[in-house]
C-alpha cells in the first residue's frame, strides 16, 4: 500500500512536471512571439522616425531652395529694373543731345535761309532805289507807279517813299511821318536796315520794315 501511494505520488509529480514542461514551451513560445512582435514594432518605430527625419530634412532643404529661388528672382528683377532705368536714362540723354543738335542745325539752316532771303530782298530794293534815284523828282508819278507795282507784284505788304524830313508816302495813298522810327534814322545814315517787329498805324498789323537809301532819301 505504501508503495502504491508512493508510486501514485511520483506519477502525479511526473504529470505536474510534464505539464509544467509543456507550459514552459508554450510560455517560451508566447514570450518569443511577444519579443519578436516588440522587436518588429521597435524596428518599425525606428524606420518611421528615420522617414520623419528625412522628410523633415527634405522639407527644410526644399524651404532653403525655395528661399534661394525667391532671393534669386528678386535680385534678377532688381537687376532688370536698374538696367532698364539706366538704359532709359541713356536713351533720354541721347535723345536730348540729338534733339539739341538737330534743333541747333535747323535753327542755323533757317537763319542762313532767312539771311539769304533778306540779302535777295536787299539787292532787289537796292536796284529799285538806284532806278528811283535817277529821277529828278523822287516823288514823280513814275516812281509812285513803280511803288504801287512793287507792292502788287511782290511779297511786300506795303511800300513807301520817305522824304528826308520823315514824311512817308505809301502805295495805298496814305501819308505818315516816321521821322522818329529807328529804321528811318538808321537809313538816313546810308545803311540798309531791318526793323524790329512793330505795329503799323496804316494797317493796324505787326510789320517788319526793310529800308534802303535812295540817294539822300530813304525807301
PDB file of C-alpha atoms in Angstrom:
ATOM      1  CA  UNK A   1       0.000   0.000   0.000  1.00  0.00           C
ATOM      2  CA  UNK A   2       2.771   2.338   0.832  1.00  0.00           C
ATOM      3  CA  UNK A   3       4.396   1.547  -2.474  1.00  0.00           C
ATOM      4  CA  UNK A   4       1.215   2.238  -4.335  1.00  0.00           C
ATOM      5  CA  UNK A   5       0.828   5.607  -2.667  1.00  0.00           C
ATOM      6  CA  UNK A   6       4.422   6.441  -3.367  1.00  0.00           C
ATOM      7  CA  UNK A   7       4.092   5.386  -6.936  1.00  0.00           C
ATOM      8  CA  UNK A   8       0.969   7.483  -7.294  1.00  0.00           C
ATOM      9  CA  UNK A   9       2.829  10.455  -5.815  1.00  0.00           C
ATOM     10  CA  UNK A  10       5.641  10.018  -8.270  1.00  0.00           C
ATOM     11  CA  UNK A  11       3.129   9.663 -11.088  1.00  0.00           C
ATOM     12  CA  UNK A  12       1.287  12.864 -10.176  1.00  0.00           C
ATOM     13  CA  UNK A  13       4.591  14.656  -9.757  1.00  0.00           C
ATOM     14  CA  UNK A  14       5.657  13.472 -13.180  1.00  0.00           C
ATOM     15  CA  UNK A  15       2.403  14.613 -14.643  1.00  0.00           C
ATOM     16  CA  UNK A  16       2.781  18.047 -12.981  1.00  0.00           C
ATOM     17  CA  UNK A  17       6.365  18.367 -14.192  1.00  0.00           C
ATOM     18  CA  UNK A  18       5.251  17.223 -17.612  1.00  0.00           C
ATOM     19  CA  UNK A  19       2.525  19.871 -17.647  1.00  0.00           C
ATOM     20  CA  UNK A  20       4.948  22.488 -16.439  1.00  0.00           C
ATOM     21  CA  UNK A  21       7.416  21.375 -19.103  1.00  0.00           C
ATOM     22  CA  UNK A  22       4.679  21.589 -21.694  1.00  0.00           C
ATOM     23  CA  UNK A  23       3.558  25.003 -20.363  1.00  0.00           C
ATOM     24  CA  UNK A  24       7.174  26.203 -20.418  1.00  0.00           C
ATOM     25  CA  UNK A  25       7.401  25.532 -24.076  1.00  0.00           C
ATOM     26  CA  UNK A  26       4.115  27.347 -24.597  1.00  0.00           C
ATOM     27  CA  UNK A  27       5.242  30.200 -22.376  1.00  0.00           C
ATOM     28  CA  UNK A  28       8.567  30.292 -24.161  1.00  0.00           C
ATOM     29  CA  UNK A  29       6.784  30.409 -27.493  1.00  0.00           C
ATOM     30  CA  UNK A  30       4.483  33.162 -26.235  1.00  0.00           C
ATOM     31  CA  UNK A  31       7.429  35.083 -24.854  1.00  0.00           C
ATOM     32  CA  UNK A  32       9.312  34.611 -28.088  1.00  0.00           C
ATOM     33  CA  UNK A  33       6.322  35.824 -30.103  1.00  0.00           C
ATOM     34  CA  UNK A  34       5.920  38.880 -27.883  1.00  0.00           C
ATOM     35  CA  UNK A  35       9.632  39.689 -28.161  1.00  0.00           C
ATOM     36  CA  UNK A  36       9.507  39.280 -31.928  1.00  0.00           C
ATOM     37  CA  UNK A  37       6.443  41.488 -32.083  1.00  0.00           C
ATOM     38  CA  UNK A  38       8.118  44.081 -29.864  1.00  0.00           C
ATOM     39  CA  UNK A  39      11.278  43.901 -31.974  1.00  0.00           C
ATOM     40  CA  UNK A  40       9.253  44.376 -35.147  1.00  0.00           C
ATOM     41  CA  UNK A  41       7.406  47.329 -33.618  1.00  0.00           C
ATOM     42  CA  UNK A  42      10.718  48.766 -32.458  1.00  0.00           C
ATOM     43  CA  UNK A  43      12.226  48.385 -35.946  1.00  0.00           C
ATOM     44  CA  UNK A  44       9.099  49.943 -37.455  1.00  0.00           C
ATOM     45  CA  UNK A  45       9.316  52.834 -34.976  1.00  0.00           C
ATOM     46  CA  UNK A  46      12.966  53.418 -35.862  1.00  0.00           C
ATOM     47  CA  UNK A  47      12.124  53.271 -39.560  1.00  0.00           C
ATOM     48  CA  UNK A  48       9.245  55.726 -39.065  1.00  0.00           C
ATOM     49  CA  UNK A  49      11.486  58.101 -37.175  1.00  0.00           C
ATOM     50  CA  UNK A  50      14.100  57.861 -39.904  1.00  0.00           C
ATOM     51  CA  UNK A  51      11.491  58.613 -42.566  1.00  0.00           C
ATOM     52  CA  UNK A  52      10.154  61.538 -40.500  1.00  0.00           C
ATOM     53  CA  UNK A  53      13.633  62.973 -40.014  1.00  0.00           C
ATOM     54  CA  UNK A  54      14.415  62.501 -43.695  1.00  0.00           C
ATOM     55  CA  UNK A  55      11.165  64.204 -44.727  1.00  0.00           C
ATOM     56  CA  UNK A  56      11.860  66.989 -42.264  1.00  0.00           C
ATOM     57  CA  UNK A  57      15.329  67.445 -43.733  1.00  0.00           C
ATOM     58  CA  UNK A  58      13.864  67.348 -47.239  1.00  0.00           C
ATOM     59  CA  UNK A  59      11.270  69.960 -46.281  1.00  0.00           C
ATOM     60  CA  UNK A  60      13.963  72.119 -44.757  1.00  0.00           C
ATOM     61  CA  UNK A  61      16.108  71.644 -47.852  1.00  0.00           C
ATOM     62  CA  UNK A  62      13.142  72.470 -50.111  1.00  0.00           C
ATOM     63  CA  UNK A  63      12.419  75.516 -47.993  1.00  0.00           C
ATOM     64  CA  UNK A  64      16.026  76.632 -48.306  1.00  0.00           C
ATOM     65  CA  UNK A  65      15.904  76.014 -52.066  1.00  0.00           C
ATOM     66  CA  UNK A  66      12.631  77.976 -52.305  1.00  0.00           C
ATOM     67  CA  UNK A  67      14.201  80.810 -50.319  1.00  0.00           C
ATOM     68  CA  UNK A  68      17.196  80.807 -52.653  1.00  0.00           C
ATOM     69  CA  UNK A  69      14.904  80.816 -55.686  1.00  0.00           C
ATOM     70  CA  UNK A  70      12.899  83.743 -54.310  1.00  0.00           C
ATOM     71  CA  UNK A  71      16.075  85.671 -53.499  1.00  0.00           C
ATOM     72  CA  UNK A  72      17.470  84.943 -56.979  1.00  0.00           C
ATOM     73  CA  UNK A  73      14.217  86.102 -58.622  1.00  0.00           C
ATOM     74  CA  UNK A  74      14.166  89.313 -56.557  1.00  0.00           C
ATOM     75  CA  UNK A  75      17.811  90.023 -57.415  1.00  0.00           C
ATOM     76  CA  UNK A  76      17.083  89.345 -61.088  1.00  0.00           C
ATOM     77  CA  UNK A  77      14.070  91.674 -61.092  1.00  0.00           C
ATOM     78  CA  UNK A  78      16.079  94.413 -59.348  1.00  0.00           C
ATOM     79  CA  UNK A  79      18.894  93.987 -61.868  1.00  0.00           C
ATOM     80  CA  UNK A  80      16.424  94.216 -64.761  1.00  0.00           C
ATOM     81  CA  UNK A  81      14.771  97.330 -63.296  1.00  0.00           C
ATOM     82  CA  UNK A  82      18.130  99.027 -62.684  1.00  0.00           C
ATOM     83  CA  UNK A  83      19.381  98.107 -66.161  1.00  0.00           C
ATOM     84  CA  UNK A  84      16.161  99.350 -67.732  1.00  0.00           C
ATOM     85  CA  UNK A  85      16.366 102.594 -65.766  1.00  0.00           C
ATOM     86  CA  UNK A  86      19.981 103.157 -66.817  1.00  0.00           C
ATOM     87  CA  UNK A  87      19.089 102.338 -70.418  1.00  0.00           C
ATOM     88  CA  UNK A  88      16.131 104.739 -70.408  1.00  0.00           C
ATOM     89  CA  UNK A  89      18.262 107.483 -68.868  1.00  0.00           C
ATOM     90  CA  UNK A  90      20.923 106.923 -71.512  1.00  0.00           C
ATOM     91  CA  UNK A  91      18.320 106.910 -74.286  1.00  0.00           C
ATOM     92  CA  UNK A  92      16.683 110.059 -72.901  1.00  0.00           C
ATOM     93  CA  UNK A  93      20.058 111.794 -72.652  1.00  0.00           C
ATOM     94  CA  UNK A  94      20.927 110.688 -76.179  1.00  0.00           C
ATOM     95  CA  UNK A  95      17.557 111.918 -77.459  1.00  0.00           C
ATOM     96  CA  UNK A  96      18.011 115.266 -75.715  1.00  0.00           C
ATOM     97  CA  UNK A  97      21.517 115.632 -77.120  1.00  0.00           C
ATOM     98  CA  UNK A  98      20.423 114.680 -80.622  1.00  0.00           C
ATOM     99  CA  UNK A  99      17.368 116.944 -80.355  1.00  0.00           C
ATOM    100  CA  UNK A 100      19.519 119.867 -79.299  1.00  0.00           C
ATOM    101  CA  UNK A 101      21.959 119.194 -82.134  1.00  0.00           C
ATOM    102  CA  UNK A 102      19.109 118.824 -84.623  1.00  0.00           C
ATOM    103  CA  UNK A 103      17.427 121.969 -83.328  1.00  0.00           C
ATOM    104  CA  UNK A 104      20.694 123.901 -83.478  1.00  0.00           C
ATOM    105  CA  UNK A 105      21.312 122.710 -87.025  1.00  0.00           C
ATOM    106  CA  UNK A 106      17.746 123.549 -88.053  1.00  0.00           C
ATOM    107  CA  UNK A 107      17.976 126.997 -86.489  1.00  0.00           C
ATOM    108  CA  UNK A 108      21.301 127.597 -88.232  1.00  0.00           C
ATOM    109  CA  UNK A 109      19.841 126.466 -91.553  1.00  0.00           C
ATOM    110  CA  UNK A 110      16.724 128.593 -91.077  1.00  0.00           C
ATOM    111  CA  UNK A 111      18.873 131.549 -90.076  1.00  0.00           C
ATOM    112  CA  UNK A 112      21.069 131.141 -93.130  1.00  0.00           C
ATOM    113  CA  UNK A 113      17.974 130.754 -95.288  1.00  0.00           C
ATOM    114  CA  UNK A 114      16.425 133.888 -93.795  1.00  0.00           C
ATOM    115  CA  UNK A 115      19.668 135.809 -94.325  1.00  0.00           C
ATOM    116  CA  UNK A 116      19.744 134.640 -97.941  1.00  0.00           C
ATOM    117  CA  UNK A 117      16.164 135.855 -98.471  1.00  0.00           C
ATOM    118  CA  UNK A 118      16.965 139.171 -96.793  1.00  0.00           C
ATOM    119  CA  UNK A 119      20.012 139.601 -98.990  1.00  0.00           C
ATOM    120  CA  UNK A 120      17.847 138.946-102.047  1.00  0.00           C
ATOM    121  CA  UNK A 121      15.304 141.495-100.855  1.00  0.00           C
ATOM    122  CA  UNK A 122      18.042 143.988-100.075  1.00  0.00           C
ATOM    123  CA  UNK A 123      19.524 143.504-103.538  1.00  0.00           C
ATOM    124  CA  UNK A 124      16.105 143.940-105.134  1.00  0.00           C
ATOM    125  CA  UNK A 125      15.364 147.063-103.093  1.00  0.00           C
ATOM    126  CA  UNK A 126      18.788 148.432-103.893  1.00  0.00           C
ATOM    127  CA  UNK A 127      18.120 148.067-107.637  1.00  0.00           C
ATOM    128  CA  UNK A 128      14.751 149.815-107.274  1.00  0.00           C
ATOM    129  CA  UNK A 129      16.389 152.563-105.184  1.00  0.00           C
ATOM    130  CA  UNK A 130      19.047 153.127-107.820  1.00  0.00           C
ATOM    131  CA  UNK A 131      16.379 153.432-110.545  1.00  0.00           C
ATOM    132  CA  UNK A 132      14.302 155.868-108.454  1.00  0.00           C
ATOM    133  CA  UNK A 133      17.425 157.843-107.622  1.00  0.00           C
ATOM    134  CA  UNK A 134      17.933 158.563-111.318  1.00  0.00           C
ATOM    135  CA  UNK A 135      14.738 160.633-111.360  1.00  0.00           C
ATOM    136  CA  UNK A 136      14.938 164.393-110.884  1.00  0.00           C
ATOM    137  CA  UNK A 137      11.871 164.275-108.634  1.00  0.00           C
ATOM    138  CA  UNK A 138      11.882 161.498-106.072  1.00  0.00           C
ATOM    139  CA  UNK A 139       8.074 161.698-105.784  1.00  0.00           C
ATOM    140  CA  UNK A 140       7.456 161.677-109.548  1.00  0.00           C
ATOM    141  CA  UNK A 141       4.460 159.860-110.991  1.00  0.00           C
ATOM    142  CA  UNK A 142       6.784 157.255-112.492  1.00  0.00           C
ATOM    143  CA  UNK A 143       8.310 156.471-109.103  1.00  0.00           C
ATOM    144  CA  UNK A 144       4.877 156.305-107.395  1.00  0.00           C
ATOM    145  CA  UNK A 145       3.594 153.942-110.131  1.00  0.00           C
ATOM    146  CA  UNK A 146       6.693 151.827-109.611  1.00  0.00           C
ATOM    147  CA  UNK A 147       5.931 151.846-105.863  1.00  0.00           C
ATOM    148  CA  UNK A 148       2.365 150.606-106.469  1.00  0.00           C
ATOM    149  CA  UNK A 149       3.557 147.946-108.922  1.00  0.00           C
ATOM    150  CA  UNK A 150       6.162 146.794-106.428  1.00  0.00           C
ATOM    151  CA  UNK A 151       3.530 146.250-103.745  1.00  0.00           C
ATOM    152  CA  UNK A 152       1.166 144.490-106.171  1.00  0.00           C
ATOM    153  CA  UNK A 153       3.655 142.088-107.762  1.00  0.00           C
ATOM    154  CA  UNK A 154       5.905 141.114-104.831  1.00  0.00           C
ATOM    155  CA  UNK A 155       5.528 139.726-101.322  1.00  0.00           C
ATOM    156  CA  UNK A 156       5.837 143.205 -99.784  1.00  0.00           C
ATOM    157  CA  UNK A 157       2.641 144.108 -97.927  1.00  0.00           C
ATOM    158  CA  UNK A 158       3.273 147.833 -98.166  1.00  0.00           C
ATOM    159  CA  UNK A 159       5.804 150.073 -99.944  1.00  0.00           C
ATOM    160  CA  UNK A 160       6.598 153.694 -99.300  1.00  0.00           C
ATOM    161  CA  UNK A 161       8.867 156.551-100.356  1.00  0.00           C
ATOM    162  CA  UNK A 162      10.129 158.598 -97.405  1.00  0.00           C
ATOM    163  CA  UNK A 163      11.437 162.128 -97.702  1.00  0.00           C
ATOM    164  CA  UNK A 164      14.352 163.469 -95.683  1.00  0.00           C
ATOM    165  CA  UNK A 165      12.008 165.049 -93.138  1.00  0.00           C
ATOM    166  CA  UNK A 166      10.430 161.645 -92.408  1.00  0.00           C
ATOM    167  CA  UNK A 167       7.224 162.054 -94.437  1.00  0.00           C
ATOM    168  CA  UNK A 168       6.298 158.644 -95.868  1.00  0.00           C
ATOM    169  CA  UNK A 169       4.116 158.249 -99.000  1.00  0.00           C
ATOM    170  CA  UNK A 170       2.582 154.766 -99.169  1.00  0.00           C
ATOM    171  CA  UNK A 171       1.430 152.817-102.195  1.00  0.00           C
ATOM    172  CA  UNK A 172      -2.202 152.970-100.982  1.00  0.00           C
ATOM    173  CA  UNK A 173      -2.107 156.775-100.847  1.00  0.00           C
ATOM    174  CA  UNK A 174      -1.601 157.087 -97.083  1.00  0.00           C
ATOM    175  CA  UNK A 175       0.826 159.670 -95.736  1.00  0.00           C
ATOM    176  CA  UNK A 176       2.569 159.390 -92.381  1.00  0.00           C
ATOM    177  CA  UNK A 177       5.542 160.910 -90.596  1.00  0.00           C
ATOM    178  CA  UNK A 178       8.087 158.293 -89.437  1.00  0.00           C
ATOM    179  CA  UNK A 179      10.943 160.599 -88.519  1.00  0.00           C
ATOM    180  CA  UNK A 180      11.165 159.067 -85.026  1.00  0.00           C
ATOM    181  CA  UNK A 181      11.319 155.488 -86.220  1.00  0.00           C
ATOM    182  CA  UNK A 182      14.612 153.718 -85.631  1.00  0.00           C
ATOM    183  CA  UNK A 183      14.719 152.173 -89.106  1.00  0.00           C
ATOM    184  CA  UNK A 184      14.358 155.652 -90.685  1.00  0.00           C
ATOM    185  CA  UNK A 185      17.171 157.117 -88.559  1.00  0.00           C
ATOM    186  CA  UNK A 186      19.493 154.245 -89.494  1.00  0.00           C
ATOM    187  CA  UNK A 187      18.569 154.501 -93.186  1.00  0.00           C
ATOM    188  CA  UNK A 188      19.354 158.226 -93.129  1.00  0.00           C
ATOM    189  CA  UNK A 189      22.918 157.217 -92.270  1.00  0.00           C
ATOM    190  CA  UNK A 190      23.136 155.487 -95.636  1.00  0.00           C
ATOM    191  CA  UNK A 191      22.656 151.954 -94.269  1.00  0.00           C
ATOM    192  CA  UNK A 192      20.179 149.323 -95.391  1.00  0.00           C
ATOM    193  CA  UNK A 193      18.325 148.260 -92.278  1.00  0.00           C
ATOM    194  CA  UNK A 194      15.804 145.770 -90.893  1.00  0.00           C
ATOM    195  CA  UNK A 195      13.454 146.934 -88.148  1.00  0.00           C
ATOM    196  CA  UNK A 196      12.176 145.042 -85.152  1.00  0.00           C
ATOM    197  CA  UNK A 197       8.555 143.817 -85.345  1.00  0.00           C
ATOM    198  CA  UNK A 198       6.281 146.837 -84.793  1.00  0.00           C
ATOM    199  CA  UNK A 199       2.599 147.756 -85.001  1.00  0.00           C
ATOM    200  CA  UNK A 200       1.760 149.572 -88.224  1.00  0.00           C
ATOM    201  CA  UNK A 201      -0.561 152.556 -87.877  1.00  0.00           C
ATOM    202  CA  UNK A 202      -1.521 152.129 -91.554  1.00  0.00           C
ATOM    203  CA  UNK A 203      -2.734 148.508 -91.478  1.00  0.00           C
ATOM    204  CA  UNK A 204      -3.031 148.004 -87.693  1.00  0.00           C
ATOM    205  CA  UNK A 205      -0.895 144.874 -88.014  1.00  0.00           C
ATOM    206  CA  UNK A 206       2.556 143.819 -86.908  1.00  0.00           C
ATOM    207  CA  UNK A 207       5.153 144.526 -89.586  1.00  0.00           C
ATOM    208  CA  UNK A 208       8.912 144.240 -90.172  1.00  0.00           C
ATOM    209  CA  UNK A 209      10.311 147.125 -92.222  1.00  0.00           C
ATOM    210  CA  UNK A 210      13.107 146.842 -94.793  1.00  0.00           C
ATOM    211  CA  UNK A 211      14.764 150.161 -95.661  1.00  0.00           C
ATOM    212  CA  UNK A 212      17.255 151.033 -98.369  1.00  0.00           C
ATOM    213  CA  UNK A 213      18.580 154.555 -99.039  1.00  0.00           C
ATOM    214  CA  UNK A 214      17.625 156.358-102.282  1.00  0.00           C
ATOM    215  CA  UNK A 215      20.347 158.957-102.826  1.00  0.00           C
ATOM    216  CA  UNK A 216      19.689 161.347 -99.926  1.00  0.00           C
ATOM    217  CA  UNK A 217      16.213 159.912 -99.361  1.00  0.00           C
ATOM    218  CA  UNK A 218      15.085 156.562 -97.995  1.00  0.00           C
ATOM    219  CA  UNK A 219      12.827 153.809 -99.171  1.00  0.00           C
TER     220      UNK A 219
END
